mmCIF file of C-alpha atoms in Angstrom:
data_model
loop_
_atom_site.group_PDB
_atom_site.id
_atom_site.type_symbol
_atom_site.label_atom_id
_atom_site.label_comp_id
_atom_site.label_asym_id
_atom_site.label_seq_id
_atom_site.Cartn_x
_atom_site.Cartn_y
_atom_site.Cartn_z
ATOM 1 C CA MET W 1 4.814 -37.003 -9.601
ATOM 2 C CA ALA W 2 1.807 -36.028 -7.494
ATOM 3 C CA ASP W 3 3.612 -36.820 -4.228
ATOM 4 C CA ILE W 4 6.648 -34.790 -5.286
ATOM 5 C CA ILE W 5 4.511 -31.799 -6.279
ATOM 6 C CA LEU W 6 2.429 -31.915 -3.079
ATOM 7 C CA THR W 7 5.542 -32.061 -0.921
ATOM 8 C CA ALA W 8 7.064 -29.160 -2.862
ATOM 9 C CA CYS W 9 3.871 -27.114 -2.451
ATOM 10 C CA LYS W 10 3.924 -27.730 1.290
ATOM 11 C CA GLU W 11 7.589 -26.702 1.503
ATOM 12 C CA THR W 12 6.945 -23.543 -0.498
ATOM 13 C CA LEU W 13 3.982 -22.578 1.687
ATOM 14 C CA ILE W 14 6.041 -23.134 4.845
ATOM 15 C CA MET W 15 8.915 -21.003 3.537
ATOM 16 C CA VAL W 16 6.619 -18.205 2.368
ATOM 17 C CA ALA W 17 4.429 -18.147 5.489
ATOM 18 C CA ALA W 18 7.337 -18.221 7.950
ATOM 19 C CA SER W 19 9.485 -15.645 6.153
ATOM 20 C CA THR W 20 6.515 -13.336 5.580
ATOM 21 C CA GLY W 21 5.520 -13.420 9.238
ATOM 22 C CA LEU W 22 9.075 -12.819 10.453
ATOM 23 C CA SER W 23 9.816 -10.079 7.917
ATOM 24 C CA VAL W 24 6.598 -8.217 8.751
ATOM 25 C CA ILE W 25 7.346 -8.335 12.486
ATOM 26 C CA LEU W 26 10.984 -7.315 12.062
ATOM 27 C CA GLY W 27 10.241 -4.853 9.257
ATOM 28 C CA PHE W 28 7.854 -2.859 11.449
ATOM 29 C CA ILE W 29 10.747 -1.748 13.681
ATOM 30 C CA PRO W 30 12.855 0.108 11.065
ATOM 31 C CA ALA W 31 9.680 1.354 9.363
ATOM 32 C CA ILE W 32 8.474 3.086 12.516
ATOM 33 C CA ILE W 33 11.944 4.492 13.256
ATOM 34 C CA LEU W 34 12.237 5.850 9.701
ATOM 35 C CA THR W 35 8.773 7.399 9.903
ATOM 36 C CA VAL W 36 9.359 9.027 13.287
ATOM 37 C CA THR W 37 12.867 10.344 12.547
ATOM 38 C CA ALA W 38 12.119 11.694 9.049
ATOM 39 C CA SER W 39 12.320 15.444 8.519
ATOM 40 C CA ASP W 40 8.524 15.686 8.735
ATOM 41 C CA GLY W 41 8.212 12.978 11.414
ATOM 42 C CA LEU W 42 7.066 13.157 15.004
ATOM 43 C CA LYS W 43 10.647 13.357 16.275
ATOM 44 C CA PRO W 44 13.046 14.314 13.436
ATOM 45 C CA ASN W 45 16.587 12.994 13.734
ATOM 46 C CA LYS W 46 18.655 13.408 10.595
ATOM 47 C CA ALA W 47 21.561 11.207 11.739
ATOM 48 C CA VAL W 48 19.401 8.217 12.694
ATOM 49 C CA TYR W 49 17.250 8.533 9.579
ATOM 50 C CA THR W 50 20.237 8.826 7.232
ATOM 51 C CA VAL W 51 22.046 5.775 8.638
ATOM 52 C CA LEU W 52 18.955 3.553 8.733
ATOM 53 C CA ASP W 53 17.812 4.744 5.303
ATOM 54 C CA LEU W 54 21.230 3.832 3.885
ATOM 55 C CA LEU W 55 21.188 0.376 5.479
ATOM 56 C CA VAL W 56 17.730 -0.374 4.119
ATOM 57 C CA ASN W 57 18.770 0.736 0.631
ATOM 58 C CA ILE W 58 21.942 -1.378 0.764
ATOM 59 C CA PHE W 59 20.101 -4.570 1.703
ATOM 60 C CA ARG W 60 17.412 -3.902 -0.907
ATOM 61 C CA SER W 61 20.101 -3.605 -3.584
ATOM 62 C CA PHE W 62 21.368 -7.195 -3.250
ATOM 63 C CA PRO W 63 19.964 -9.677 -5.808
ATOM 64 C CA PHE W 64 18.407 -12.502 -3.808
ATOM 65 C CA ILE W 65 20.553 -15.296 -5.215
ATOM 66 C CA ILE W 66 23.721 -13.364 -4.249
ATOM 67 C CA LEU W 67 22.350 -12.533 -0.810
ATOM 68 C CA MET W 68 21.677 -16.233 -0.165
ATOM 69 C CA VAL W 69 25.315 -17.047 -0.842
ATOM 70 C CA ILE W 70 26.738 -14.100 1.114
ATOM 71 C CA ILE W 71 24.851 -14.891 4.315
ATOM 72 C CA ILE W 72 25.468 -18.664 4.279
ATOM 73 C CA PRO W 73 27.555 -18.451 7.512
ATOM 74 C CA PHE W 74 24.715 -16.539 9.182
ATOM 75 C CA THR W 75 22.180 -19.057 7.872
ATOM 76 C CA ARG W 76 24.244 -21.938 9.289
ATOM 77 C CA ALA W 77 24.454 -20.163 12.644
ATOM 78 C CA ILE W 78 20.667 -19.717 12.785
ATOM 79 C CA ALA W 79 19.355 -22.868 11.098
ATOM 80 C CA GLY W 80 22.287 -25.245 11.646
ATOM 81 C CA LYS W 81 22.708 -25.847 7.914
ATOM 82 C CA SER W 82 22.712 -23.913 4.645
ATOM 83 C CA TYR W 83 20.207 -25.969 2.622
ATOM 84 C CA GLY W 84 16.625 -27.129 2.990
ATOM 85 C CA VAL W 85 13.372 -25.432 3.903
ATOM 86 C CA GLY W 86 14.381 -24.268 7.373
ATOM 87 C CA ALA W 87 17.621 -22.756 6.108
ATOM 88 C CA ALA W 88 15.856 -21.005 3.215
ATOM 89 C CA ILE W 89 13.645 -19.089 5.630
ATOM 90 C CA VAL W 90 16.673 -17.127 6.882
ATOM 91 C CA PRO W 91 17.721 -15.444 3.593
ATOM 92 C CA LEU W 92 14.080 -15.072 2.551
ATOM 93 C CA THR W 93 13.395 -13.154 5.755
ATOM 94 C CA VAL W 94 16.563 -11.060 5.498
ATOM 95 C CA SER W 95 15.775 -10.090 1.904
ATOM 96 C CA ALA W 96 12.165 -9.221 2.716
ATOM 97 C CA ILE W 97 12.770 -7.089 5.838
ATOM 98 C CA PRO W 98 14.014 -3.961 3.976
ATOM 99 C CA PHE W 99 11.195 -4.302 1.438
ATOM 100 C CA VAL W 100 8.604 -4.553 4.213
ATOM 101 C CA ALA W 101 10.218 -1.613 6.017
ATOM 102 C CA ARG W 102 9.843 0.589 2.936
ATOM 103 C CA VAL W 103 6.284 -0.556 2.323
ATOM 104 C CA ILE W 104 5.179 0.190 5.874
ATOM 105 C CA GLU W 105 7.126 3.451 5.997
ATOM 106 C CA SER W 106 5.420 4.648 2.810
ATOM 107 C CA ALA W 107 2.016 3.638 4.156
ATOM 108 C CA LEU W 108 2.572 5.460 7.454
ATOM 109 C CA ARG W 109 3.841 8.620 5.775
ATOM 110 C CA GLU W 110 0.751 8.728 3.562
ATOM 111 C CA VAL W 111 -1.499 9.199 6.589
ATOM 112 C CA ASP W 112 -3.275 12.560 6.467
ATOM 113 C CA LYS W 113 -1.273 15.129 8.442
ATOM 114 C CA GLY W 114 -4.549 16.674 9.562
ATOM 115 C CA VAL W 115 -5.461 13.494 11.425
ATOM 116 C CA ILE W 116 -2.093 13.491 13.180
ATOM 117 C CA GLU W 117 -2.406 17.171 14.145
ATOM 118 C CA ALA W 118 -5.897 16.502 15.486
ATOM 119 C CA ALA W 119 -4.543 13.707 17.671
ATOM 120 C CA LYS W 120 -1.810 16.026 18.956
ATOM 121 C CA SER W 121 -4.389 18.681 19.823
ATOM 122 C CA PHE W 122 -6.203 16.132 21.991
ATOM 123 C CA GLY W 123 -2.982 15.500 23.913
ATOM 124 C CA ALA W 124 -2.051 12.152 22.372
ATOM 125 C CA SER W 125 1.547 11.045 22.935
ATOM 126 C CA ASN W 126 3.840 10.084 20.067
ATOM 127 C CA THR W 127 3.379 6.400 20.932
ATOM 128 C CA GLN W 128 -0.401 6.753 20.861
ATOM 129 C CA ILE W 129 -0.241 8.630 17.558
ATOM 130 C CA ILE W 130 1.900 5.903 15.985
ATOM 131 C CA PHE W 131 -0.083 2.879 17.158
ATOM 132 C CA LYS W 132 -3.609 4.245 17.510
ATOM 133 C CA VAL W 133 -3.690 6.747 14.656
ATOM 134 C CA MET W 134 -1.033 6.219 12.005
ATOM 135 C CA ILE W 135 -0.974 2.420 11.899
ATOM 136 C CA LYS W 136 -4.768 2.252 12.123
ATOM 137 C CA GLU W 137 -5.182 4.683 9.221
ATOM 138 C CA ALA W 138 -2.472 2.955 7.169
ATOM 139 C CA VAL W 139 -3.818 -0.609 7.503
ATOM 140 C CA PRO W 140 -5.262 -0.830 3.947
ATOM 141 C CA SER W 141 -1.985 0.343 2.388
ATOM 142 C CA ILE W 142 0.033 -1.937 4.657
ATOM 143 C CA VAL W 143 -2.093 -4.934 3.635
ATOM 144 C CA SER W 144 -1.586 -4.050 -0.034
ATOM 145 C CA GLY W 145 2.163 -3.776 0.517
ATOM 146 C CA ILE W 146 2.348 -7.065 2.394
ATOM 147 C CA THR W 147 0.533 -8.722 -0.500
ATOM 148 C CA LEU W 148 3.306 -7.549 -2.830
ATOM 149 C CA THR W 149 5.865 -8.788 -0.307
ATOM 150 C CA VAL W 150 4.348 -12.279 -0.234
ATOM 151 C CA ILE W 151 4.350 -12.426 -4.032
ATOM 152 C CA SER W 152 8.014 -11.386 -4.103
ATOM 153 C CA ILE W 153 8.888 -14.016 -1.502
ATOM 154 C CA ILE W 154 7.198 -16.698 -3.617
ATOM 155 C CA GLY W 155 9.475 -15.706 -6.489
ATOM 156 C CA TYR W 156 12.520 -15.689 -4.214
ATOM 157 C CA SER W 157 11.631 -19.120 -2.814
ATOM 158 C CA ALA W 158 11.553 -20.488 -6.360
ATOM 159 C CA MET W 159 15.018 -19.002 -7.014
ATOM 160 C CA GLY W 160 16.217 -20.602 -3.791
ATOM 161 C CA GLY W 161 15.743 -23.971 -5.451
ATOM 162 C CA ALA W 162 18.964 -23.284 -7.340
ATOM 163 C CA ILE W 163 20.971 -23.955 -4.172
ATOM 164 C CA GLY W 164 18.833 -26.660 -2.604
ATOM 165 C CA ALA W 165 16.248 -24.621 -0.709
ATOM 166 C CA GLY W 166 13.478 -27.089 -1.490
ATOM 167 C CA GLY W 167 9.975 -26.270 -2.642
ATOM 168 C CA LEU W 168 8.629 -25.811 -6.148
ATOM 169 C CA GLY W 169 11.780 -24.082 -7.377
ATOM 170 C CA ASP W 170 13.879 -27.077 -6.385
ATOM 171 C CA VAL W 171 11.503 -29.451 -8.191
ATOM 172 C CA ALA W 172 11.535 -27.297 -11.327
ATOM 173 C CA ILE W 173 15.338 -27.279 -11.403
ATOM 174 C CA ARG W 174 16.066 -30.893 -10.383
ATOM 175 C CA TYR W 175 13.344 -32.555 -12.414
ATOM 176 C CA GLY W 176 12.251 -30.045 -15.032
ATOM 177 C CA TYR W 177 15.680 -28.671 -15.969
ATOM 178 C CA GLN W 178 18.334 -31.213 -14.984
ATOM 179 C CA ARG W 179 16.313 -34.295 -15.956
ATOM 180 C CA TYR W 180 14.573 -32.657 -18.915
ATOM 181 C CA GLU W 181 11.105 -33.503 -17.584
ATOM 182 C CA THR W 182 9.170 -30.713 -19.277
ATOM 183 C CA ASP W 183 5.845 -31.720 -17.761
ATOM 184 C CA MET W 184 7.257 -31.217 -14.247
ATOM 185 C CA MET W 185 8.543 -27.776 -15.202
ATOM 186 C CA ILE W 186 5.151 -26.783 -16.622
ATOM 187 C CA VAL W 187 3.243 -28.019 -13.579
ATOM 188 C CA THR W 188 5.443 -26.145 -11.116
ATOM 189 C CA CYS W 189 5.166 -22.936 -13.158
ATOM 190 C CA VAL W 190 1.379 -23.233 -13.335
ATOM 191 C CA ILE W 191 1.126 -23.792 -9.566
ATOM 192 C CA LEU W 192 3.324 -20.752 -8.866
ATOM 193 C CA ILE W 193 1.128 -18.646 -11.157
ATOM 194 C CA ILE W 194 -1.991 -19.869 -9.341
ATOM 195 C CA PHE W 195 -0.411 -19.022 -5.975
ATOM 196 C CA VAL W 196 0.440 -15.495 -7.124
ATOM 197 C CA GLN W 197 -2.935 -14.839 -8.737
ATOM 198 C CA GLY W 198 -4.797 -16.156 -5.702
ATOM 199 C CA LEU W 199 -2.788 -14.060 -3.261
ATOM 200 C CA GLN W 200 -3.170 -10.941 -5.391
ATOM 201 C CA ALA W 201 -6.939 -11.448 -5.565
ATOM 202 C CA LEU W 202 -7.084 -11.962 -1.798
ATOM 203 C CA GLY W 203 -4.955 -8.859 -1.213
ATOM 204 C CA ASN W 204 -7.162 -6.752 -3.481
ATOM 205 C CA HIS W 205 -10.272 -8.019 -1.701
ATOM 206 C CA LEU W 206 -8.873 -7.201 1.745
ATOM 207 C CA TYR W 207 -7.756 -3.761 0.576
ATOM 208 C CA SER W 208 -11.243 -2.997 -0.737
ATOM 209 C CA ARG W 209 -12.896 -4.193 2.455
ATOM 210 C CA LEU W 210 -10.548 -2.224 4.707
ATOM 211 C CA SER W 211 -10.760 0.910 2.571
ATOM 212 C CA GLY W 212 -14.538 0.871 2.411
#
């Protein structure tokens, strides 16, 4: 039992870490575009904002378990198969990108307009304002949002066990549910709770440090 649980924990951590890193990197792109092209952005563009805003909302609307099934051909093309840890990273990343985009967009748009105007008065370019002013000022909020993203991905990774994604969710379903091993179900649930509580505590600590 211990070996199975340890392996599942390792698989879950790999899935969560990889998908979080990829979704944060890829989510920054639409977030910045949405922020810049908004009506009160540095370079308003209603057409671009409307289309991208709609796409983000559409992808956010899909329940994760349905999204996993829908993008199976894409997952196979990227990972070479539709099951296992490596394959699970693809739908986890796809589902997290729009969430990350919204989180970062909200954080950037909360930056004090006075700070942005001050940067403009000193002759800062739009690129400098985005990367040296807005992102710098929004770091605490971005960290808080990424913490929520990681917690959501942990939940999604557990759901992925329903279609053979591996990790703690897979153990809970195969052993705890299908084989009626209640102790295995309880252990996996407790570990997931510990993961979430630990990450939330770490996120709160980082937010306090960065905000201070």
